[in-house]
Amino acid sequence: MWNFDWPKAYPETQAQGILKLNPEDFVVDEIPLMSPVGEGEHVYLHVRKREVNTHWVARLLAEKFGVKEQDVSYAGQKDRYAVTTQWFSIYAPKSELQLEIRPFPEEDIEILVQTRHSKKLRRGDLVGNRFNINLQQITAVDGSSLELLKQAVEKNLEQIKERGVPNYFGLQRFGRGGGNMDQALAMLTGQRREKNRQKKSMYLSAARSYIFNEVIAARIQQGLWGKTLAGDVDVEKNPTDLARLATAPMWGRGRLPSQDETLLLEKTVSGPYHELSEGMEFAGLKMERREIVSNTENMQWQWQTHLENELSLTISFALASGHYATSVLQEFIAVEEPERFEQAREGSQ
């Protein structure tokens, strides 16, 4: 019953390629919200990691400093199959431990900076992330020439740079085959109880995200991308660029603050999912808003020709915290990841 084939804002380009052929093809650098002052009860580590997930790094650091895992904090989780940098904080007021540059010989983890700060890192304590992505083996689905392919992609990239992309939540939020949504519906309709707090939060998040994505999809299907509606609720008052600041609901308890056409659209979209929305209200979630446009910053790209009928593209941009690079990519290319990554994911579950 779940539809994850949400419409795109821009025309299909017929481009297809490979994402993350190598970890170095997907580089993510965290943009911190604050800089450590050099003293305090919390050890701050700026870490570079390759093919290692954030939670595993936190566990290793807890063991190294002799603290509980909950004493290790980070602002956000980063991709495993990538090269990423991010900050960790460890509550260790009495520790004098100074880590080596490579403290874990069996893991590709490097300590770039070790310092201290007076406060712990909390989830969301980041401005955003910078991405440098190399897309390889780019060809045209319909067999068209590389020149026509480049022209179509370039046209979309220019539009993305100017107008942003739909701020869809990524498919990973909904679980393999939409499994998180099935669990969310069962939980919110009382068919099953979920005692695990982490799983419960994950299912609630999936349900909220699904309705949010459906609202964006409806706006695009009705030709409203890049346009404002009477009754839009904006992130901030900026009369020069309302279309980039409009929001959609993150469902919870309380009335929809939208009005007129926007209110009608949001009620129409959410209506078929009343079991989800009513369940989220009963669960105590608070009605919130999230911007429908994800704006890129400092977006640049460069083409490389490797074979007569094959291209690669390096693209870099920054996104605000909680926004997905995949939402940018899907607006100009269809990508696949190497099979070994899918097998590795299955083995780690």
PDB file of N, CA and C in Angstrom, residues 187 193-205:
ATOM      1  N   MET A 187       1.911  -0.656  14.759  1.00  0.00           N
ATOM      2  CA  MET A 187       2.086  -0.075  16.086  1.00  0.00           C
ATOM      3  C   MET A 187       1.042   1.012  16.366  1.00  0.00           C
ATOM      4  N   ARG A 193       2.507  -3.983  20.048  1.00  0.00           N
ATOM      5  CA  ARG A 193       3.177  -3.021  20.925  1.00  0.00           C
ATOM      6  C   ARG A 193       4.672  -3.089  20.671  1.00  0.00           C
ATOM      7  N   GLU A 194       5.296  -1.928  20.684  1.00  0.00           N
ATOM      8  CA  GLU A 194       6.738  -1.872  20.512  1.00  0.00           C
ATOM      9  C   GLU A 194       7.365  -1.355  21.798  1.00  0.00           C
ATOM     10  N   LYS A 195       8.093  -2.228  22.489  1.00  0.00           N
ATOM     11  CA  LYS A 195       8.694  -1.858  23.768  1.00  0.00           C
ATOM     12  C   LYS A 195      10.066  -1.208  23.602  1.00  0.00           C
ATOM     13  N   ASN A 196      10.720  -1.523  22.497  1.00  0.00           N
ATOM     14  CA  ASN A 196      12.041  -0.953  22.250  1.00  0.00           C
ATOM     15  C   ASN A 196      11.906   0.523  21.864  1.00  0.00           C
ATOM     16  N   ARG A 197      12.447   1.412  22.687  1.00  0.00           N
ATOM     17  CA  ARG A 197      12.272   2.852  22.476  1.00  0.00           C
ATOM     18  C   ARG A 197      12.893   3.316  21.168  1.00  0.00           C
ATOM     19  N   GLN A 198      14.050   2.747  20.835  1.00  0.00           N
ATOM     20  CA  GLN A 198      14.723   3.160  19.609  1.00  0.00           C
ATOM     21  C   GLN A 198      13.911   2.771  18.373  1.00  0.00           C
ATOM     22  N   LYS A 199      13.351   1.559  18.379  1.00  0.00           N
ATOM     23  CA  LYS A 199      12.533   1.123  17.246  1.00  0.00           C
ATOM     24  C   LYS A 199      11.237   1.925  17.170  1.00  0.00           C
ATOM     25  N   LYS A 200      10.641   2.188  18.325  1.00  0.00           N
ATOM     26  CA  LYS A 200       9.408   2.974  18.346  1.00  0.00           C
ATOM     27  C   LYS A 200       9.636   4.344  17.735  1.00  0.00           C
ATOM     28  N   SER A 201      10.746   4.983  18.119  1.00  0.00           N
ATOM     29  CA  SER A 201      11.073   6.296  17.573  1.00  0.00           C
ATOM     30  C   SER A 201      11.297   6.219  16.070  1.00  0.00           C
ATOM     31  N   MET A 202      11.951   5.151  15.614  1.00  0.00           N
ATOM     32  CA  MET A 202      12.225   4.973  14.188  1.00  0.00           C
ATOM     33  C   MET A 202      10.922   4.829  13.396  1.00  0.00           C
ATOM     34  N   TYR A 203       9.957   4.081  13.935  1.00  0.00           N
ATOM     35  CA  TYR A 203       8.693   3.868  13.235  1.00  0.00           C
ATOM     36  C   TYR A 203       7.856   5.147  13.209  1.00  0.00           C
ATOM     37  N   LEU A 204       7.854   5.887  14.312  1.00  0.00           N
ATOM     38  CA  LEU A 204       7.138   7.160  14.337  1.00  0.00           C
ATOM     39  C   LEU A 204       7.743   8.135  13.330  1.00  0.00           C
ATOM     40  N   SER A 205       9.053   8.153  13.271  1.00  0.00           N
ATOM     41  CA  SER A 205       9.751   9.032  12.331  1.00  0.00           C
ATOM     42  C   SER A 205       9.415   8.665  10.891  1.00  0.00           C
TER      43      SER A 205
END
